[in-house]
Coordinates of C-alpha atoms in Angstrom, one line a residue:
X1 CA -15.2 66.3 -104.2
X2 CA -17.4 69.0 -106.1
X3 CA -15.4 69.4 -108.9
X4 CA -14.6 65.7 -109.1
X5 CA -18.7 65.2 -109.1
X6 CA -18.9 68.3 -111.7
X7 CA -16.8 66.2 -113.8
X8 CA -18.4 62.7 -113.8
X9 CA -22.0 64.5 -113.7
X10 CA -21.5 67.5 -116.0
X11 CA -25.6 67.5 -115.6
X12 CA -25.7 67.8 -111.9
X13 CA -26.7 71.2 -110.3
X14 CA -25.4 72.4 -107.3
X15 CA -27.3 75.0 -105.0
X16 CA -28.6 75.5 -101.5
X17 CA -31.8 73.8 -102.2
X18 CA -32.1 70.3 -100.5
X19 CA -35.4 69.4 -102.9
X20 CA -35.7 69.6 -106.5
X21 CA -38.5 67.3 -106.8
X22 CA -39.3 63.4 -107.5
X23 CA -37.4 63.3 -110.8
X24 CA -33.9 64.0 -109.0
X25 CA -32.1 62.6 -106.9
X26 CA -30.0 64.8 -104.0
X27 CA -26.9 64.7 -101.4
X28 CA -25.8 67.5 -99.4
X29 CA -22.0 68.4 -100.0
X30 CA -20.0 71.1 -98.4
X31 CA -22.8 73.0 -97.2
X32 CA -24.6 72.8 -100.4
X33 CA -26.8 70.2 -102.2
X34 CA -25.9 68.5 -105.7
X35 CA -29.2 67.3 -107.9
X36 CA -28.8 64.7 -110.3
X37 CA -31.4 63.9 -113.3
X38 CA -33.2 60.7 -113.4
X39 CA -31.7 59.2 -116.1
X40 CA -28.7 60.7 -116.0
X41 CA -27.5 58.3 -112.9
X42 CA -28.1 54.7 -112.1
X43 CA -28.5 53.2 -108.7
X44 CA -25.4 51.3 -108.2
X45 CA -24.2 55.3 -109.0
X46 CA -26.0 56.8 -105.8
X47 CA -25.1 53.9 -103.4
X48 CA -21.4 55.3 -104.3
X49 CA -21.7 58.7 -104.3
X50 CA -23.5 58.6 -100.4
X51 CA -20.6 56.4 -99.9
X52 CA -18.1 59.0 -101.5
X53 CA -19.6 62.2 -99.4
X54 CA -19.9 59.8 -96.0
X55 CA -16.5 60.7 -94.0
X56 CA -14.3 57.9 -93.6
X57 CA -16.2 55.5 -95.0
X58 CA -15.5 53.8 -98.8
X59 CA -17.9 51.4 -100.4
X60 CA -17.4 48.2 -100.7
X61 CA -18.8 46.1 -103.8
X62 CA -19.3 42.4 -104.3
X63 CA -20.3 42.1 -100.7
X64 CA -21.0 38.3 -99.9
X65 CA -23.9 38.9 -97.6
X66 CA -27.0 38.3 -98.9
X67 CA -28.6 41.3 -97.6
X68 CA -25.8 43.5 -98.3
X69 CA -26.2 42.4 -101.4
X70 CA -29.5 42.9 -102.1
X71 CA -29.3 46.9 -100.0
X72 CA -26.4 47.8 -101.8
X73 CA -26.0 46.1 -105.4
X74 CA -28.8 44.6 -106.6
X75 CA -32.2 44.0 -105.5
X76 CA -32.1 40.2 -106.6
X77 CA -33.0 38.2 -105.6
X78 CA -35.3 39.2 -102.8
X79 CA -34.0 37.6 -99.2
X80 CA -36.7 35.0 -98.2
X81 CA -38.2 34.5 -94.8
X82 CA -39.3 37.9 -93.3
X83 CA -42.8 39.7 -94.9
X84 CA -40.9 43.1 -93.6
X85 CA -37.9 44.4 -92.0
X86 CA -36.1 47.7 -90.3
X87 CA -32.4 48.4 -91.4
X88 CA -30.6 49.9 -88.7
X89 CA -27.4 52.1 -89.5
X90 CA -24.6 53.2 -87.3
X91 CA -21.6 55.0 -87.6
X92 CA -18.5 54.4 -85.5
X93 CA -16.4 57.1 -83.9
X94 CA -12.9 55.9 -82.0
X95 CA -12.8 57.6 -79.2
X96 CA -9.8 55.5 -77.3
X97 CA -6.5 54.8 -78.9
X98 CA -7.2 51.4 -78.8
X99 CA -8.4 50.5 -82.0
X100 CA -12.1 48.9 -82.4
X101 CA -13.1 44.8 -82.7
X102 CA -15.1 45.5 -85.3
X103 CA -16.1 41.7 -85.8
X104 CA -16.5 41.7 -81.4
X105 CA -18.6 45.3 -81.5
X106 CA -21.1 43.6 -84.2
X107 CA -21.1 40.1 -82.5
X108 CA -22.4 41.9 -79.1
X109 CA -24.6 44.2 -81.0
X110 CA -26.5 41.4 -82.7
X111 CA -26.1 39.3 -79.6
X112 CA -27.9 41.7 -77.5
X113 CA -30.9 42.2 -79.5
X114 CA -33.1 39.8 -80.1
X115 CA -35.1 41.4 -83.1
X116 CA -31.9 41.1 -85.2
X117 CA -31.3 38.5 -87.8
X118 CA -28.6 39.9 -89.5
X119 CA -25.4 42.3 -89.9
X120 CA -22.5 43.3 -91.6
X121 CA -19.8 46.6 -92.0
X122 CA -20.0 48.3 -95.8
X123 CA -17.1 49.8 -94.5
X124 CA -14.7 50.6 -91.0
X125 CA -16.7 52.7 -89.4
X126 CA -20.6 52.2 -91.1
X127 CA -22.1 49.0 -90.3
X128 CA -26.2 47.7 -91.0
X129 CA -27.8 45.9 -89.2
X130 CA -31.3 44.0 -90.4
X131 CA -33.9 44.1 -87.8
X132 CA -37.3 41.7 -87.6
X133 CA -40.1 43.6 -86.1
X134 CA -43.8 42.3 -86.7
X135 CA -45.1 44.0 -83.9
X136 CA -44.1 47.2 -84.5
X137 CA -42.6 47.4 -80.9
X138 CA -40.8 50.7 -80.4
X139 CA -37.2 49.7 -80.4
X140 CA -35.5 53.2 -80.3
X141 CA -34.6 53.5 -76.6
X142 CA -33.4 50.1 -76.3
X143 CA -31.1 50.1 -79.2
X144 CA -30.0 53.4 -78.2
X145 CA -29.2 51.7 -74.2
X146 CA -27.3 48.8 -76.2
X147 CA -25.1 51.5 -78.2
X148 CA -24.3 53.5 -74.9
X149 CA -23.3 50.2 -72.9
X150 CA -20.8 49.5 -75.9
X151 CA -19.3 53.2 -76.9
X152 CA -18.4 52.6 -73.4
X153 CA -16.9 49.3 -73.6
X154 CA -15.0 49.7 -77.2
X155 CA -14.4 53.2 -76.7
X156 CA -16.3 54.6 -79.5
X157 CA -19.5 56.7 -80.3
X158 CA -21.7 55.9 -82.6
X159 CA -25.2 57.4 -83.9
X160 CA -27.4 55.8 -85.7
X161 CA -30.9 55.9 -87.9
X162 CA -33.6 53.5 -87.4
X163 CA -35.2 53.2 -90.6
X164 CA -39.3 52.5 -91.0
X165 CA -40.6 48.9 -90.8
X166 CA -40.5 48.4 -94.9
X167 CA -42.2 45.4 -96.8
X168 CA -38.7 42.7 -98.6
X169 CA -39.7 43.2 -102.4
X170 CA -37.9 44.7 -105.0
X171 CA -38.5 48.4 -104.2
X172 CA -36.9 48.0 -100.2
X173 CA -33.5 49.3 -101.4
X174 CA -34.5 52.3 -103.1
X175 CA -36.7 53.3 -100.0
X176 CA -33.4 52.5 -98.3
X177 CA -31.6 54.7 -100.4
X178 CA -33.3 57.4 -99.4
X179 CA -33.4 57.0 -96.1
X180 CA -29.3 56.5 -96.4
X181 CA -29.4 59.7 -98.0
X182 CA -31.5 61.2 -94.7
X183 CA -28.8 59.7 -92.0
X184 CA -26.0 61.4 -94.5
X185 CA -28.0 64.8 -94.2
X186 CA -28.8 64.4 -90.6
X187 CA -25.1 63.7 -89.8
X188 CA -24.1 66.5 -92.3
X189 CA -26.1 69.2 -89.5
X190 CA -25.5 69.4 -85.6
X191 CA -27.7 66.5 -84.1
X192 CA -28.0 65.8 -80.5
X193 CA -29.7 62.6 -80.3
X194 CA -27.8 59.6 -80.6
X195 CA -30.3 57.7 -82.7
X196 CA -32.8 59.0 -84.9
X197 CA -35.3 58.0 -86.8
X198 CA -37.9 59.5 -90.3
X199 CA -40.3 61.1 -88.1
X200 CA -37.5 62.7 -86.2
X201 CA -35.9 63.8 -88.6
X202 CA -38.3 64.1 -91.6
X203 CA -39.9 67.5 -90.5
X204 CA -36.3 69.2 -90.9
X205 CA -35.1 67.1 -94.1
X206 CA -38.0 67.7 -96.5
X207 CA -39.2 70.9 -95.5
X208 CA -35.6 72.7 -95.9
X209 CA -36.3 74.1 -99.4
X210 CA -38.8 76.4 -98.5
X211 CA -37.8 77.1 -94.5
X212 CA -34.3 78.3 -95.9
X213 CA -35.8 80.7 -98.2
X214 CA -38.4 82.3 -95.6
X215 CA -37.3 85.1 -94.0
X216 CA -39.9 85.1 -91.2
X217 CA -39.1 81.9 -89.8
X218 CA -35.1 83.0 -90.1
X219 CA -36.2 86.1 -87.7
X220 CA -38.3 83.7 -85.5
X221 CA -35.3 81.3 -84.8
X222 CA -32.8 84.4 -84.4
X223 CA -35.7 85.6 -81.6
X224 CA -36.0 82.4 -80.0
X225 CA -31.8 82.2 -79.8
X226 CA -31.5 85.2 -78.6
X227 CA -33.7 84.2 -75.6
X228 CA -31.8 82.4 -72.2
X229 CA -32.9 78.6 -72.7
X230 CA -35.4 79.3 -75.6
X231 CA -34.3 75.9 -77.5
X232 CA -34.6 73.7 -75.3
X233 CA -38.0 75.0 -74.1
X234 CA -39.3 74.5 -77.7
X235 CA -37.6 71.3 -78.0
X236 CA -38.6 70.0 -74.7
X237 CA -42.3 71.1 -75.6
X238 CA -42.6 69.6 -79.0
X239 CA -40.5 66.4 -77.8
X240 CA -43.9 66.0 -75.0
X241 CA -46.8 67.1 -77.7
X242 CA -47.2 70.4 -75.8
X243 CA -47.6 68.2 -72.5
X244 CA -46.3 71.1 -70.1
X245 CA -45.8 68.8 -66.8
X246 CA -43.5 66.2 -69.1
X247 CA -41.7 69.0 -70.6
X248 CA -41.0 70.6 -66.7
X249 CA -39.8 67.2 -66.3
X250 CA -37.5 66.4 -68.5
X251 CA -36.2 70.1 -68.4
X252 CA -36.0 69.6 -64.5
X253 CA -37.9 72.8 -63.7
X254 CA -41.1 72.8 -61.5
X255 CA -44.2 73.2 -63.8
X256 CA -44.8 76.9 -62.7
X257 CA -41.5 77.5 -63.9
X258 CA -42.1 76.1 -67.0
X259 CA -45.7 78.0 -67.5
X260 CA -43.6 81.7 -66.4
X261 CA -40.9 80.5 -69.3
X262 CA -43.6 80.1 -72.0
X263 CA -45.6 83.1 -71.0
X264 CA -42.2 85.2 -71.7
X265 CA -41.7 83.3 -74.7
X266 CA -45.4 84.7 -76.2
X267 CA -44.4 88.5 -74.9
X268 CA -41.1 88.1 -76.8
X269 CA -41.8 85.8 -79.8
X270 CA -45.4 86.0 -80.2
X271 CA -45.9 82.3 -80.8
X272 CA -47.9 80.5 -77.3
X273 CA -46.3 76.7 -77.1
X274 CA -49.2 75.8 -75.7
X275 CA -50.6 75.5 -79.2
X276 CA -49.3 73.2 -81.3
X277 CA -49.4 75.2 -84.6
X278 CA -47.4 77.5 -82.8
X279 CA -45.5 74.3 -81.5
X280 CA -44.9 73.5 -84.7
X281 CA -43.7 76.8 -86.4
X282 CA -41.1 77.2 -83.7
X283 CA -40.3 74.0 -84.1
X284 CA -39.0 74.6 -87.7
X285 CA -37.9 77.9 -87.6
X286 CA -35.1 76.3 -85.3
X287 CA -34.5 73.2 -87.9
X288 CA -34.1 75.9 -90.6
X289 CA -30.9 76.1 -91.6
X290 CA -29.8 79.2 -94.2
X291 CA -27.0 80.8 -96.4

């Protein structure tokens, strides 16, 4: 796929940097990251090239659906009817040798939530769904109850991104773009949760740059790996704001268990998760990813 890219894009540059700044546009591929110029690519260009590096999945133009339309091939004209909207995107795994009712799977998933006015598959497994959400309600853990009760039911798993609630004008699909390109990256790395959204995954995805080049925070996750349970505890921390009896909780520990772990981790790391600075720069050091 590189050398396919390398011949197409003869500008492009390929290195281990995930951010070249606003003036190119990036994909992760193979490990890497490929930069392309403004200028040098237009936007029907990116919507194919996510679609070329997604697995399984192939992009299909001249979609009929209005919004598909409007996402993926042209932003006009502008859907009318909703002031703002959240797109929704989910990837399909078979699981069961059965194959998938792709037109059932979407009918139940648009059935069962209210808040959506609209879907459609780009491809087999990669289907968007349109989401109407004027009261900013947080959606996450029931869209995430929906997609367990069917990965059960079709035999599938899915993941998914939940995208911010963006204003319907002409500049939607480019913020779309981008956050296609974050679902791509966020899929591309190990990722636990089943649904995610920008601000769980923006920390990670725009910070990489500089947290792959940084030795100190490379030493700080090898020290916090090498420690029994060490992860989780700063995962289960951060997930709770620092909030040690949630954290106890959802690690099922009793809270002086939970104090005794985080005492050991400031003898051995240095860093007390009780603060969230030092929250924080755990946090990364474990999102870092490096050569």
């Amino acid at each position: 796929m590189e050398d396919l890219l390398k011949e197409l894009f003869p500008e492009a540059k390929v290195n281990q940097s995930s951010w070249m700044g606003n003036d190119y546009f990036t994909v992760p591929l193979e490990g890497k990251f490929m930069h392309f110029a403004s200028g040098t690519i237009t936007d029907r260009e990116k919507r194919l090239i996510i679609q070329m590096l997604e697995p399984d999945t192939v992009f299909n133009t001249g979609l009929k659906n209005v919004w598909a339309h409007y996402l993926l091939e042209n932003p006009n004209p502008i859907p009318s009817g909703y002031e703002r909207i959240q797109v929704l995107q989910v990837t399909l795994k078979q699981t069961s040798p059965e194959p998938i009712d792709r037109k059932l799977w979407l009918d139940a998933f648009k059935n069962t939530l209210s808040s959506i006015v609209d879907g459609f598959f780009v491809s087999e497994q990669y289907a968007i769904f349109i989401i109407h959400n004027p009261d900013h309600f947080e959606l996450t853990n029931e869209i995430e109850g929906v997609l367990n009760v069917l990965d059960d039911d079709f035999g599938i798993k899915s993941n998914a991104y939940l995208g911010q609630n963006w204003t319907v004008n002409s500049f939607l699909p480019a913020l779309f773009l981008e956050e296609q390109s974050i679902f791509l990256d966020t899929r591309s790395r190990s990722q636990a949760d089943q649904i995610v959204t920008l601000t769980t995954t923006a920390l990670p995805h725009y910070t990489f740059e500089a947290a792959s080049k940084s030795p100190i925070l490379a030493t700080i996750k090898e020290g916090i790996q090498n420690i029994d349970g060490g992860a989780d505890l700063v995962y289960a921390m951060w997930q709770n704001q620092g909030n040690i009896s949630k954290a106890a909780t959802d690690l099922y520990v009793h809270r002086n268990t939970l104090q005794y772990r985080i005492d050991r981790f400031v003898d051995t790391i240095g860093l007390n998760l009780k603060k969230m600075d030092d929250l924080l720069l755990s946090y990364m050091a474990l999102h870092a990813r490096f050569k």
